[in-house]
Amino acid sequence: MHGPIVLDAAARIIGADPPFRSRSRTVQGESAYAQPHLRIGVAVSDLTNAQSPSEAADALAEEVGELARAHGFRVAAAESLTGGRLAQHFASIPQCVDWYAGAVVAYQSEAKYAALNVPRGPVVSEEAARAMAMGVATLMGADAAIAATGVGGPDREEGHPPGTTWLATYVRGEVRTRHYEFDGEPLEILAQTELAAVELLRDAMRDAGDSQEPHR
């Protein structure tokens, strides 16, 4: 596993064009559609020189908390390559106990199979990310969950190069998945993954909150 993110290392990606490619899919009920993802709302290229990706993710986590309070969400996370970093963003928000259920960090494949009911097979995949999001939501009794799985580097895993990342959200019955190919050193890949993951959850919660009443 990698150690904690060093902000100076992560900050090297600030000011550049988004160093990744991505595609996304949303599934609700039996319908599905896919569309290209052109940019992240708070992308690395949008950050100022005074703001690191970690700080931007903290700001997005605050928005997640605001949405959770406003719309009655209970939030959870399932992490692999990020190793608990998403949990840190959510747990740092004041009074997060009101809405943040917790997280499962399942780094090894066997841990994903056992703890999150991920089907046996490749874990750097859309299917694994989807199962992780749904699994942690079930485990934690949450109705808003984010999952991250991928290759942090420096070596290839399951034939995939470093930076290959799958994210998934499960929010009140809707699953969204997104595939990224991040560039950079391991710390840079993790920083980009954190930022993309928290934003993906924020967006899914905001969309659901705009269209649904809180579950009772």
GROMACS .gro file of C-alpha atoms in nm:
model
  216
    1MET     CA    1   0.000   0.000   0.000
    2HIS     CA    2   0.105   0.357  -0.051
    3GLY     CA    3   0.156   0.592   0.241
    4PRO     CA    4  -0.044   0.909   0.302
    5ILE     CA    5  -0.060   1.155   0.017
    6VAL     CA    6   0.216   1.415   0.024
    7LEU     CA    7   0.047   1.736  -0.079
    8ASP     CA    8   0.360   1.879  -0.242
    9ALA     CA    9   0.378   1.575  -0.470
   10ALA     CA   10   0.007   1.588  -0.548
   11ALA     CA   11   0.023   1.959  -0.617
   12ARG     CA   12   0.254   1.906  -0.914
   13ILE     CA   13  -0.051   1.825  -1.127
   14ILE     CA   14  -0.218   2.159  -1.059
   15GLY     CA   15  -0.247   2.394  -1.352
   16ALA     CA   16  -0.219   2.132  -1.624
   17ASP     CA   17  -0.489   2.006  -1.856
   18PRO     CA   18  -0.682   1.712  -1.704
   19PRO     CA   19  -0.427   1.425  -1.739
   20PHE     CA   20  -0.682   1.153  -1.802
   21ARG     CA   21  -0.946   1.008  -2.029
   22SER     CA   22  -1.278   0.879  -1.905
   23ARG     CA   23  -1.613   0.729  -1.996
   24SER     CA   24  -1.927   0.691  -1.791
   25ARG     CA   25  -2.245   0.487  -1.762
   26THR     CA   26  -2.564   0.526  -1.560
   27VAL     CA   27  -2.801   0.242  -1.480
   28GLN     CA   28  -3.144   0.285  -1.326
   29GLY     CA   29  -3.391   0.001  -1.319
   30GLU     CA   30  -3.351  -0.180  -1.650
   31SER     CA   31  -3.244   0.117  -1.859
   32ALA     CA   32  -2.888   0.228  -1.920
   33TYR     CA   33  -2.702   0.483  -2.127
   34ALA     CA   34  -2.340   0.572  -2.180
   35GLN     CA   35  -2.191   0.904  -2.273
   36PRO     CA   36  -1.843   1.052  -2.293
   37HIS     CA   37  -1.732   1.247  -1.989
   38LEU     CA   38  -1.572   1.568  -2.106
   39ARG     CA   39  -1.452   1.719  -1.780
   40ILE     CA   40  -1.477   1.706  -1.404
   41GLY     CA   41  -1.672   1.994  -1.249
   42VAL     CA   42  -1.386   2.070  -1.013
   43ALA     CA   43  -1.112   1.926  -1.230
   44VAL     CA   44  -0.741   1.944  -1.164
   45SER     CA   45  -0.717   2.211  -1.433
   46ASP     CA   46  -0.968   2.425  -1.241
   47LEU     CA   47  -0.762   2.443  -0.924
   48THR     CA   48  -0.562   2.747  -0.828
   49ASN     CA   49  -0.195   2.723  -0.742
   50ALA     CA   50  -0.293   2.766  -0.376
   51GLN     CA   51  -0.530   2.467  -0.374
   52SER     CA   52  -0.421   2.104  -0.379
   53PRO     CA   53  -0.640   1.820  -0.509
   54SER     CA   54  -0.680   1.703  -0.150
   55GLU     CA   55  -0.809   2.044  -0.045
   56ALA     CA   56  -1.049   2.047  -0.338
   57ALA     CA   57  -1.174   1.702  -0.236
   58ASP     CA   58  -1.228   1.831   0.118
   59ALA     CA   59  -1.442   2.113  -0.020
   60LEU     CA   60  -1.647   1.866  -0.223
   61ALA     CA   61  -1.687   1.645   0.084
   62GLU     CA   62  -1.839   1.942   0.263
   63GLU     CA   63  -2.090   1.969  -0.019
   64VAL     CA   64  -2.165   1.597   0.020
   65GLY     CA   65  -2.238   1.663   0.387
   66GLU     CA   66  -2.465   1.955   0.306
   67LEU     CA   67  -2.659   1.744   0.056
   68ALA     CA   68  -2.685   1.458   0.303
   69ARG     CA   69  -2.836   1.685   0.568
   70ALA     CA   70  -3.069   1.859   0.323
   71HIS     CA   71  -3.205   1.542   0.162
   72GLY     CA   72  -3.169   1.279   0.433
   73PHE     CA   73  -2.888   1.074   0.278
   74ARG     CA   74  -2.684   0.819   0.468
   75VAL     CA   75  -2.338   0.799   0.308
   76ALA     CA   76  -2.083   0.517   0.284
   77ALA     CA   77  -1.765   0.441   0.089
   78ALA     CA   78  -1.591   0.129  -0.042
   79GLU     CA   79  -1.223   0.175  -0.117
   80SER     CA   80  -0.943  -0.021  -0.274
   81LEU     CA   81  -0.658   0.179  -0.426
   82THR     CA   82  -0.742   0.492  -0.222
   83GLY     CA   83  -0.682   0.296   0.098
   84GLY     CA   84  -0.907   0.498   0.329
   85ARG     CA   85  -0.847   0.843   0.187
   86LEU     CA   86  -1.212   0.892   0.091
   87ALA     CA   87  -1.312   0.802   0.445
   88GLN     CA   88  -1.073   1.069   0.574
   89HIS     CA   89  -1.240   1.336   0.363
   90PHE     CA   90  -1.587   1.250   0.492
   91ALA     CA   91  -1.482   1.193   0.853
   92SER     CA   92  -1.315   1.535   0.868
   93ILE     CA   93  -1.647   1.717   0.820
   94PRO     CA   94  -1.793   1.854   1.147
   95GLN     CA   95  -2.096   1.658   1.270
   96CYS     CA   96  -2.047   1.395   1.000
   97VAL     CA   97  -2.187   1.142   1.246
   98ASP     CA   98  -2.529   1.273   1.145
   99TRP     CA   99  -2.496   1.136   0.791
  100TYR     CA  100  -2.172   0.940   0.740
  101ALA     CA  101  -2.218   0.568   0.811
  102GLY     CA  102  -1.859   0.461   0.746
  103ALA     CA  103  -1.632   0.291   0.495
  104VAL     CA  104  -1.487  -0.045   0.401
  105VAL     CA  105  -1.126  -0.053   0.283
  106ALA     CA  106  -1.090  -0.380   0.091
  107TYR     CA  107  -0.748  -0.376  -0.071
  108GLN     CA  108  -0.697  -0.741  -0.162
  109SER     CA  109  -0.928  -0.920  -0.402
  110GLU     CA  110  -1.033  -1.175  -0.140
  111ALA     CA  111  -1.137  -0.893   0.092
  112LYS     CA  112  -1.359  -0.749  -0.179
  113TYR     CA  113  -1.521  -1.087  -0.241
  114ALA     CA  114  -1.582  -1.151   0.130
  115ALA     CA  115  -1.675  -0.808   0.263
  116LEU     CA  116  -1.852  -0.647  -0.031
  117ASN     CA  117  -1.997  -0.943  -0.220
  118VAL     CA  118  -1.792  -0.865  -0.530
  119PRO     CA  119  -1.819  -1.154  -0.780
  120ARG     CA  120  -1.501  -1.356  -0.812
  121GLY     CA  121  -1.294  -1.242  -1.105
  122PRO     CA  122  -1.108  -0.926  -1.205
  123VAL     CA  123  -1.141  -0.643  -0.956
  124VAL     CA  124  -1.013  -0.362  -1.177
  125SER     CA  125  -1.342  -0.349  -1.364
  126GLU     CA  126  -1.676  -0.177  -1.395
  127GLU     CA  127  -1.850  -0.484  -1.253
  128ALA     CA  128  -1.633  -0.482  -0.942
  129ALA     CA  129  -1.681  -0.109  -0.882
  130ARG     CA  130  -2.058  -0.145  -0.916
  131ALA     CA  131  -2.066  -0.441  -0.677
  132MET     CA  132  -1.850  -0.255  -0.426
  133ALA     CA  133  -2.085   0.046  -0.422
  134MET     CA  134  -2.395  -0.168  -0.384
  135GLY     CA  135  -2.225  -0.396  -0.132
  136VAL     CA  136  -2.116  -0.120   0.103
  137ALA     CA  137  -2.458   0.047   0.076
  138THR     CA  138  -2.620  -0.278   0.185
  139LEU     CA  139  -2.366  -0.339   0.460
  140MET     CA  140  -2.393   0.011   0.605
  141GLY     CA  141  -2.762   0.070   0.544
  142ALA     CA  142  -2.668   0.365   0.325
  143ASP     CA  143  -2.857   0.514   0.032
  144ALA     CA  144  -2.559   0.704  -0.110
  145ALA     CA  145  -2.232   0.519  -0.167
  146ILE     CA  146  -1.909   0.570  -0.358
  147ALA     CA  147  -1.665   0.295  -0.460
  148ALA     CA  148  -1.314   0.317  -0.604
  149THR     CA  149  -1.105   0.038  -0.751
  150GLY     CA  150  -0.805   0.053  -0.981
  151VAL     CA  151  -0.430   0.050  -1.025
  152GLY     CA  152  -0.241   0.305  -0.821
  153GLY     CA  153   0.098   0.195  -0.953
  154PRO     CA  154   0.382   0.174  -1.002
  155ASP     CA  155   0.324  -0.176  -1.145
  156ARG     CA  156   0.053  -0.312  -1.374
  157GLU     CA  157  -0.230  -0.514  -1.219
  158GLU     CA  158  -0.456  -0.759  -1.403
  159GLY     CA  159  -0.289  -0.643  -1.722
  160HIS     CA  160  -0.390  -0.278  -1.667
  161PRO     CA  161  -0.140   0.008  -1.651
  162PRO     CA  162  -0.111   0.240  -1.350
  163GLY     CA  163  -0.386   0.499  -1.349
  164THR     CA  164  -0.662   0.265  -1.467
  165THR     CA  165  -0.948   0.344  -1.231
  166TRP     CA  166  -1.316   0.255  -1.200
  167LEU     CA  167  -1.552   0.455  -0.981
  168ALA     CA  168  -1.915   0.378  -0.903
  169THR     CA  169  -2.193   0.542  -0.707
  170TYR     CA  170  -2.510   0.386  -0.576
  171VAL     CA  171  -2.764   0.653  -0.485
  172ARG     CA  172  -3.124   0.562  -0.410
  173GLY     CA  173  -3.147   0.285  -0.665
  174GLU     CA  174  -2.934   0.443  -0.938
  175VAL     CA  175  -2.585   0.318  -1.021
  176ARG     CA  176  -2.335   0.535  -1.205
  177THR     CA  177  -1.995   0.410  -1.315
  178ARG     CA  178  -1.702   0.597  -1.457
  179HIS     CA  179  -1.373   0.480  -1.603
  180TYR     CA  180  -1.054   0.688  -1.588
  181GLU     CA  181  -0.704   0.650  -1.721
  182PHE     CA  182  -0.504   0.884  -1.498
  183ASP     CA  183  -0.144   0.977  -1.566
  184GLY     CA  184   0.132   1.048  -1.317
  185GLU     CA  185   0.318   0.897  -1.026
  186PRO     CA  186   0.128   0.686  -0.768
  187LEU     CA  187   0.064   0.981  -0.536
  188GLU     CA  188  -0.067   1.187  -0.826
  189ILE     CA  189  -0.294   0.905  -0.940
  190LEU     CA  190  -0.438   0.869  -0.591
  191ALA     CA  191  -0.494   1.244  -0.557
  192GLN     CA  192  -0.682   1.253  -0.888
  193THR     CA  193  -0.886   0.948  -0.788
  194GLU     CA  194  -0.992   1.107  -0.458
  195LEU     CA  195  -1.102   1.425  -0.628
  196ALA     CA  196  -1.293   1.246  -0.903
  197ALA     CA  197  -1.462   1.008  -0.658
  198VAL     CA  198  -1.591   1.272  -0.418
  199GLU     CA  199  -1.719   1.481  -0.706
  200LEU     CA  200  -1.894   1.186  -0.868
  201LEU     CA  201  -2.074   1.115  -0.541
  202ARG     CA  202  -2.162   1.484  -0.495
  203ASP     CA  203  -2.311   1.501  -0.844
  204ALA     CA  204  -2.514   1.181  -0.804
  205MET     CA  205  -2.650   1.296  -0.468
  206ARG     CA  206  -2.735   1.639  -0.602
  207ASP     CA  207  -2.924   1.491  -0.896
  208ALA     CA  208  -3.114   1.251  -0.670
  209GLY     CA  209  -3.189   1.523  -0.419
  210ASP     CA  210  -3.333   1.744  -0.690
  211SER     CA  211  -3.575   1.471  -0.801
  212GLN     CA  212  -3.661   1.272  -0.489
  213GLU     CA  213  -3.791   1.328  -0.140
  214PRO     CA  214  -3.582   1.194   0.150
  215HIS     CA  215  -3.641   0.829   0.235
  216ARG     CA  216  -3.807   0.776   0.572
   0.00000   0.00000   0.00000
